Coordinates of C-alpha atoms and ligand atoms in Angstrom, one line a residue:
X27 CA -70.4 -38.9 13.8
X28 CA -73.1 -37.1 15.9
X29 CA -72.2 -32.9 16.3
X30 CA -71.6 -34.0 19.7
X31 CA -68.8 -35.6 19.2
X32 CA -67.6 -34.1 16.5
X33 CA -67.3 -31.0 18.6
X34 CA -65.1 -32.9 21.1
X35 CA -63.0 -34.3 18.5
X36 CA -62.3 -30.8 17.6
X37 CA -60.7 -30.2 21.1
X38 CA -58.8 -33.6 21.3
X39 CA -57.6 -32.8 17.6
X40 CA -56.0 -29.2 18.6
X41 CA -54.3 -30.7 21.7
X42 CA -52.7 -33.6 19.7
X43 CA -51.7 -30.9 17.1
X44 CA -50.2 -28.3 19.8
X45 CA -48.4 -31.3 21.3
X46 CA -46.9 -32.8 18.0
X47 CA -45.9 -28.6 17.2
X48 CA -44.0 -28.5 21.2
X49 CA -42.3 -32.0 20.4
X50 CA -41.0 -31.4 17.3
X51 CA -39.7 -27.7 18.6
X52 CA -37.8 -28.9 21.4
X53 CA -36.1 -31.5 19.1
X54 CA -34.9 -28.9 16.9
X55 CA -33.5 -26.9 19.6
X56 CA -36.8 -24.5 19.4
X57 CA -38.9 -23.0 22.3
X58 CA -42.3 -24.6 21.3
X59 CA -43.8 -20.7 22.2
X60 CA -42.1 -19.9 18.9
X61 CA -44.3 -21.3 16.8
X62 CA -48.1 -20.1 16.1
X63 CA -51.1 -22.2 15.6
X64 CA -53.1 -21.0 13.2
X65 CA -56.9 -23.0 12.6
X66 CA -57.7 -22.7 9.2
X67 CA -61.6 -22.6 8.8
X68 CA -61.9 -22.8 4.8
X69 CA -65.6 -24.1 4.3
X70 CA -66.2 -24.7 8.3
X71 CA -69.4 -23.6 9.5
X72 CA -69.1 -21.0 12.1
X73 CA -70.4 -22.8 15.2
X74 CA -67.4 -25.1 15.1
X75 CA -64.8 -22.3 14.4
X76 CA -66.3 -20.8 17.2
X77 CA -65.2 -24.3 19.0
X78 CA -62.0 -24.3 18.3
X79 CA -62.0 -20.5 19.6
X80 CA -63.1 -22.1 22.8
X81 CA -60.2 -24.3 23.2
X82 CA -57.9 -21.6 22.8
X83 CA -57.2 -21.1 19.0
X84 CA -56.5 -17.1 19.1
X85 CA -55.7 -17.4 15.1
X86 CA -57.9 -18.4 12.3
X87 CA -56.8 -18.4 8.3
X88 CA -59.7 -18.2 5.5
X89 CA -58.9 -18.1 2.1
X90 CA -62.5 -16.9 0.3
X91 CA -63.1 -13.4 0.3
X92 CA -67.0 -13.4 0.2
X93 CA -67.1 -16.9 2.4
X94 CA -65.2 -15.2 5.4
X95 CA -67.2 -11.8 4.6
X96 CA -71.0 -14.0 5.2
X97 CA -69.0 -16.0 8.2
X98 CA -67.8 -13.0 10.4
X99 CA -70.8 -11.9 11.8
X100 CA -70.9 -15.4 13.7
X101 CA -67.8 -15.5 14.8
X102 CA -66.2 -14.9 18.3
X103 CA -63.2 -12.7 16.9
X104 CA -62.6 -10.4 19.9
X105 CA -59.5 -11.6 20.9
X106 CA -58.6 -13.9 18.0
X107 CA -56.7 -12.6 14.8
X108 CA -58.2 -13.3 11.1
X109 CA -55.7 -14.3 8.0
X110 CA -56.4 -14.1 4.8
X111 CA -54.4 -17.4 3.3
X112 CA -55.9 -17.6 0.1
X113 CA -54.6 -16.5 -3.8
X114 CA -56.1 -12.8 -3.8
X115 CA -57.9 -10.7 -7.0
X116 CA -56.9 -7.3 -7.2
X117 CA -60.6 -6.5 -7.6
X118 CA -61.3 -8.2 -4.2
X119 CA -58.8 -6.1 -2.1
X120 CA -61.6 -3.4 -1.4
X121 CA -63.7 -6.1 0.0
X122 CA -60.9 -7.6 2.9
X123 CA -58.5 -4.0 3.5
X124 CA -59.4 -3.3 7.2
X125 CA -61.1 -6.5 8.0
X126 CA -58.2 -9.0 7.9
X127 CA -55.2 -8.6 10.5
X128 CA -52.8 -9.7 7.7
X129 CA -52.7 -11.1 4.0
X130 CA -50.5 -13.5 4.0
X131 CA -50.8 -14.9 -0.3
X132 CA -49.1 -11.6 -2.1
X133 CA -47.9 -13.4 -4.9
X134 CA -47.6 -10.5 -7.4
X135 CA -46.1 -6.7 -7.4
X136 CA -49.2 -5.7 -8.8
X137 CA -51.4 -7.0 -5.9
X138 CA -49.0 -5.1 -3.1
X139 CA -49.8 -2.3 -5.3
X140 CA -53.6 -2.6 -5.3
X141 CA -52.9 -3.4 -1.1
X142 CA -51.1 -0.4 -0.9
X143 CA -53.3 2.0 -2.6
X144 CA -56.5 0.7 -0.6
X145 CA -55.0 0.8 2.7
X146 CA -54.3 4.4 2.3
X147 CA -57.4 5.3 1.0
X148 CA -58.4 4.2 4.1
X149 CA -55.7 5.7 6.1
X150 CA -54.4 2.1 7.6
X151 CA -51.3 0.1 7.2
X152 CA -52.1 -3.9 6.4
X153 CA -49.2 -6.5 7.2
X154 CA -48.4 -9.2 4.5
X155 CA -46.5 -12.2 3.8
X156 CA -44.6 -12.5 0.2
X157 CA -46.1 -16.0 -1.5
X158 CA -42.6 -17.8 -2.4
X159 CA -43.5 -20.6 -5.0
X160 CA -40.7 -22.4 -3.3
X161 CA -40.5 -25.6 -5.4
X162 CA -40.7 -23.6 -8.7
X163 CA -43.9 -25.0 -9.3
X164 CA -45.7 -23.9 -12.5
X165 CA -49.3 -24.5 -11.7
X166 CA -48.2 -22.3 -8.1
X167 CA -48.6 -18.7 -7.4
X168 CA -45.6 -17.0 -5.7
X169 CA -42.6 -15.3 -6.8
X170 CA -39.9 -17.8 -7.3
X171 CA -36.7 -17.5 -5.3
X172 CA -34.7 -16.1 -7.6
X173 CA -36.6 -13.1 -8.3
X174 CA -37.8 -12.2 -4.4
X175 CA -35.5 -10.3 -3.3
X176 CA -35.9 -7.3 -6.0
X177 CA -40.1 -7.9 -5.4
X178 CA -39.2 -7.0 -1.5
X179 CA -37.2 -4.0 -2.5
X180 CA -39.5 -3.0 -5.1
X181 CA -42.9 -4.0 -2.6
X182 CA -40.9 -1.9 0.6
X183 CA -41.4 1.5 -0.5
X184 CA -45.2 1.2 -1.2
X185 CA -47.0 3.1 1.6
X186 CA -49.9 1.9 3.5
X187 CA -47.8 -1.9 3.5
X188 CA -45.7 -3.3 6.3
X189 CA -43.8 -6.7 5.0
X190 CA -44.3 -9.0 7.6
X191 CA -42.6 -12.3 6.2
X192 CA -43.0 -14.9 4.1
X193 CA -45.2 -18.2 3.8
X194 CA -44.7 -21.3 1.3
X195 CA -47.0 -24.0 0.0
X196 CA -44.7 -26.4 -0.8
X197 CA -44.4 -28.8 -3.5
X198 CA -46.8 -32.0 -2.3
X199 CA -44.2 -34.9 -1.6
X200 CA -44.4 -38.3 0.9
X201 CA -40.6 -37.8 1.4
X202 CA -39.8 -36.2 4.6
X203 CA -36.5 -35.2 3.8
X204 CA -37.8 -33.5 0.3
X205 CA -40.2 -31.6 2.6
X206 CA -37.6 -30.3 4.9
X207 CA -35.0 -29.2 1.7
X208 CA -38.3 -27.0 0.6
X209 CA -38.5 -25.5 4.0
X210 CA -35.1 -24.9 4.8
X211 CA -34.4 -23.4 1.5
X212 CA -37.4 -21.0 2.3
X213 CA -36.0 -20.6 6.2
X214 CA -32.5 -19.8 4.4
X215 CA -34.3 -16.9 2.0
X216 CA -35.8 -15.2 5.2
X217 CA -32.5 -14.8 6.8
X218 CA -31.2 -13.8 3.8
X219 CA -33.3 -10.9 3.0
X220 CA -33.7 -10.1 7.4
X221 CA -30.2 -9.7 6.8
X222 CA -30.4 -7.3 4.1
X223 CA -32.3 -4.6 6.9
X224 CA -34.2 -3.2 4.6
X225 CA -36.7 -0.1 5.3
X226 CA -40.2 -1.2 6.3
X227 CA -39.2 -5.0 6.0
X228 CA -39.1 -6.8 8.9
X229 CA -38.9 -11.0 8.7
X230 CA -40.8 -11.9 11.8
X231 CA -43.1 -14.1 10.8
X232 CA -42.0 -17.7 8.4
X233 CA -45.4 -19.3 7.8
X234 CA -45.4 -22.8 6.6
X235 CA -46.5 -26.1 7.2
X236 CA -50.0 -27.5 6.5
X237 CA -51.8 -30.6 8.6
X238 CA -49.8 -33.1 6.9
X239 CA -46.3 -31.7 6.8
X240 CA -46.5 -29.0 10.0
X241 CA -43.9 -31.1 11.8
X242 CA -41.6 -30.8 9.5
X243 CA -42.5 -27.2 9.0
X244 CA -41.5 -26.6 12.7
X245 CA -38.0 -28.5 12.3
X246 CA -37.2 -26.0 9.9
X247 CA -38.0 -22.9 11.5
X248 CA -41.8 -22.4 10.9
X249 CA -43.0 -19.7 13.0
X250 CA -47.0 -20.4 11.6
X251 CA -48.7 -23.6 10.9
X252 CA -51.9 -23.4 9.2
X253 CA -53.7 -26.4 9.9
X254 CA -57.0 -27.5 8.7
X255 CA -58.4 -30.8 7.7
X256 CA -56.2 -31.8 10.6
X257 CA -58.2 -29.8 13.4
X258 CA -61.6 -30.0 11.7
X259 CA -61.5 -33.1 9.6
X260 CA -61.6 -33.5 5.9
X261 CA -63.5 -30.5 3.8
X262 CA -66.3 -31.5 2.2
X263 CA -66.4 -29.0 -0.5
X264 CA -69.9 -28.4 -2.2
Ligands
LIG26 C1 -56.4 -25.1 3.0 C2 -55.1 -24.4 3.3 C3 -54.3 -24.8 4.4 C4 -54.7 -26.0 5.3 O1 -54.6 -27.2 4.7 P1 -54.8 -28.6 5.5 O2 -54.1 -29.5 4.6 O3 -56.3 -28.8 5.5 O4 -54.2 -28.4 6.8 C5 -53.1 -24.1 4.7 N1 -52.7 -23.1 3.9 C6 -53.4 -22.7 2.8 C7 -52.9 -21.6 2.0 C8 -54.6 -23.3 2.5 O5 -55.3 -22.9 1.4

């Protein structure tokens, strides 16, 4: 594929996407503006981020610290919001606090913690979603659904944090209907712990779905898709 087109099939690929996300919404009885698009631009090279930016992405996930740290500087972020989506080290929080709009993997106590006491060393407050390993996976990061709940109470009164929502990888599966159980069970958690009105926990935000399961993400209640090889084709990792 020349860059040429590979740049256009960036646009078409978004417009496909945004129209699969707006048809699946209004089945389910969802306004279509409920649900975010986020680009994830894991091992894409800045000038086609900066593409996607162009066709109206406004959110963009990356999920390796020092990649996105030699990436920014060529990116068009003014009025678009950067996620970090990946599994974070405690000894890489320093590096991301103040730079990301929100962490979305906290998959641990202990990294909340870490979150906590570098945001108010640096006098901010940094949103996060709570990992849920939602298929009980053991090669998964995530608390498990059994033991969230006390996490979120525990993870509330940290300082420096606001609890944003959750997000799930789920279990891989070809089964549609396996796929929605994971992310109803996940939608059903969120309400569940909303409904608890907890201090400095506020469930706004249910990110799940990737490219090949985002439409049944949305059936269920996804608020945030992160989609990648989907937008920007298959990574070639090196
Ligand atoms: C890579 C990645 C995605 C996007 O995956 P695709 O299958 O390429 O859409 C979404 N979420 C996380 C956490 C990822 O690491």
């Amino acid at each position: 594929m020349t860059e040429k087109s590979y740049l256009d099939s960036i646009g078409e690929n978004i417009k496909r996407i945004r129209y699969n996300i707006s048809e699946a919404a209004v089945k389910a009885g969802r306004s279509p503006e409920e649900v975010r698009l986020m680009a994830v631009t894991k091992t894409v090279e800045p000038v086609f981020i900066n593409r996607a930016i162009e066709c109206g992405i406004d959110l963009i996930g990356e999920n390796r610290v020092q990649e996105f740290l030699s990436k920014r500087g060529e990116l068009s972020l003014e009025n678009v919001e950067a996620h970090f989506i990946g599994h974070l080290q405690t000894n890489k929080v320093r590096q991301i606090i103040g730079i990301v709009d929100m962490i979305q993997a906290v998959d641990s106590v202990r990294l909340a913690k870490e979150i906590s006491k570098c945001s108010i060393k640096q006098s901010l407050t940094t949103k996060i979603l709570l990992e849920v390993n939602i298929g009980g996976e053991e090669s998964k990061f995530g608390f498990t659904p059994d033991g969230l709940i006390n996490s979120v109470i525990e993870i509330a009164q940290f300082e420096g944090i606001e609890i944003k929502g959750m997000m799930t990888v789920p279990p891989i599966s070809e089964n549609p209907d396996s796929l929605r159980s994971f992310f109803s069970n996940l939608r059903q958690l969120f309400i569940d712990i909303e409904g608890k009105k907890l201090d400095n926990v506020n469930m706004s935000i249910l990110s799940m779905g990737m490219s090949e399961d985002y439409v049944e993400a949305v059936t269920e209640g996804s608020t945030m898709v992160r989609v990648g090889s989907a937008i920007f084709g298959n990574r070639n990792y090196r």
